[in-house]
mmCIF file of C-alpha atoms in Angstrom:
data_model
loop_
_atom_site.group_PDB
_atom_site.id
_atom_site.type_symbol
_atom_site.label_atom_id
_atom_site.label_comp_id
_atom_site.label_asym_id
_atom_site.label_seq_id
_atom_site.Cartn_x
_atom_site.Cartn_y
_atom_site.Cartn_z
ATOM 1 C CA UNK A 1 -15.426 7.004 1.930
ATOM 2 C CA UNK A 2 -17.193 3.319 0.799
ATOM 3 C CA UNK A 3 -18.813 2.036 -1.767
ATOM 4 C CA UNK A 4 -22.691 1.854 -2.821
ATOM 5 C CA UNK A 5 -22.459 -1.501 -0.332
ATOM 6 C CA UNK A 6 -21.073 0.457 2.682
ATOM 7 C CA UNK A 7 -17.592 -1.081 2.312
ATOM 8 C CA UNK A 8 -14.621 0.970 3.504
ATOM 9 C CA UNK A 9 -12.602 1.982 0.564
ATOM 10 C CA UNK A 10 -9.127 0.769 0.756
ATOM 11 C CA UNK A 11 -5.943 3.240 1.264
ATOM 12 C CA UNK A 12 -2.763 1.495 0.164
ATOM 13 C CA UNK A 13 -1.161 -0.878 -2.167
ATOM 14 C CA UNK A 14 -2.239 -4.163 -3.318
ATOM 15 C CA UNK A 15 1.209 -6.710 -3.892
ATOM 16 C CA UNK A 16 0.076 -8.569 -7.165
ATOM 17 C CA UNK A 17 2.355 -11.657 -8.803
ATOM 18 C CA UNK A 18 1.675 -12.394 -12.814
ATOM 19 C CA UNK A 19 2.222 -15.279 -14.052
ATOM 20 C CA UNK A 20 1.199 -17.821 -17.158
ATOM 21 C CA UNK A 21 -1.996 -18.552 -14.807
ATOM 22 C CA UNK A 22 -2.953 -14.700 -14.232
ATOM 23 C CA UNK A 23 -2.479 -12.502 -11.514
ATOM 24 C CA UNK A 24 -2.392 -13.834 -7.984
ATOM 25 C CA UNK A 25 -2.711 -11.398 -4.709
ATOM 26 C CA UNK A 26 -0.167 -11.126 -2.451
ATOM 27 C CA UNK A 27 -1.216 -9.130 0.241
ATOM 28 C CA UNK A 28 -2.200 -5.152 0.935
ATOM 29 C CA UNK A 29 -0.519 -2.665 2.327
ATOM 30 C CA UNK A 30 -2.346 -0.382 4.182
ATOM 31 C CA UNK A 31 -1.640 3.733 4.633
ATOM 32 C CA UNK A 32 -2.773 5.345 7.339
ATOM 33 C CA UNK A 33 -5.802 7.842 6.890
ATOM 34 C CA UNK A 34 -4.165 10.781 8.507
ATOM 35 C CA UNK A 35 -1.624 10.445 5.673
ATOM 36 C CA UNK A 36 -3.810 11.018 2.900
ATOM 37 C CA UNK A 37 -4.527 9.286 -0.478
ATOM 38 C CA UNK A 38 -2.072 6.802 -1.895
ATOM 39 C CA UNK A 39 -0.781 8.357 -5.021
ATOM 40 C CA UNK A 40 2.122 6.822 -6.175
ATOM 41 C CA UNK A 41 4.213 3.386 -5.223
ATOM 42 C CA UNK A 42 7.301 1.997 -5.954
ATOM 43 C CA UNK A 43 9.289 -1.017 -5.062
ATOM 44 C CA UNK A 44 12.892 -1.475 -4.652
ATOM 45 C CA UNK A 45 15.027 -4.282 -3.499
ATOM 46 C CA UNK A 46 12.943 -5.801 -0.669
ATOM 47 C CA UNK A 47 10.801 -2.997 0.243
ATOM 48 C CA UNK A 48 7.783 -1.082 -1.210
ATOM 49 C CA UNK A 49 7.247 2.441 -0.849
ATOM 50 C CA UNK A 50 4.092 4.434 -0.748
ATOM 51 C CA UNK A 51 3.796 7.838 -1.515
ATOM 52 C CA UNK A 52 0.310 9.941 0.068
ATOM 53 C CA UNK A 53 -0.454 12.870 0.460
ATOM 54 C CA UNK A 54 1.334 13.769 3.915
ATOM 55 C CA UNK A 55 3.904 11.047 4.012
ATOM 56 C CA UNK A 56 6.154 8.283 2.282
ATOM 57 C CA UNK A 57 6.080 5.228 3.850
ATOM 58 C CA UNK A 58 8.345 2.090 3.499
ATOM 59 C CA UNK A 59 7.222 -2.210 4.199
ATOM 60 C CA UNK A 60 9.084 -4.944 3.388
ATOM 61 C CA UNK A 61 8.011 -7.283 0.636
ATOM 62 C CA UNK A 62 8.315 -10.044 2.681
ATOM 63 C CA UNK A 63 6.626 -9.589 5.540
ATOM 64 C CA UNK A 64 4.604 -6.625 4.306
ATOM 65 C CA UNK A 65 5.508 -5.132 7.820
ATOM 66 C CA UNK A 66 6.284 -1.098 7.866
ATOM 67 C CA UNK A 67 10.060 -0.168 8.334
ATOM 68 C CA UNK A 68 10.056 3.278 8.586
ATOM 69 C CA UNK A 69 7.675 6.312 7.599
ATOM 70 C CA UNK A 70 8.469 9.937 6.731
ATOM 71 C CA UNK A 71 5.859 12.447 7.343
ATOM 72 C CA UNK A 72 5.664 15.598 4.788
ATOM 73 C CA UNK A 73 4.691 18.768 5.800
#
């Protein structure tokens, strides 16, 4: 999958901040292809967790590092 430019399309979650001056990016966090299509995120506490198609997936906000992944069958 790309774009009209031959880009990669990106599987994840972009981390944006809002504030008075806009929206500023964080970071991404990336899902791995064998797990499907992002289709849902959420964060709690510290951590935000990605729902695909084959797994749910947990990284920490702070280091956007992965702590732990669950595949689905």
């Amino acid at each position: 999958h790309g774009d009209e430019r031959g880009r990669k399309a990106f599987n994840g979650l972009v981390l944006l901040q809002a504030d008075a001056s806009g929206l500023q990016q964080l970071g991404r966090l990336k899902s791995a292809k064998a797990d499907g299509m992002v289709s849902r995120s959420l964060v709690i506490g510290d951590a935000a967790y990605l729902l695909s198609d084959n797994a749910l997936q947990a990284n920490s906000l702070d280091t956007h590092r992965k702590i732990d992944k669950l595949t689905l069958s």
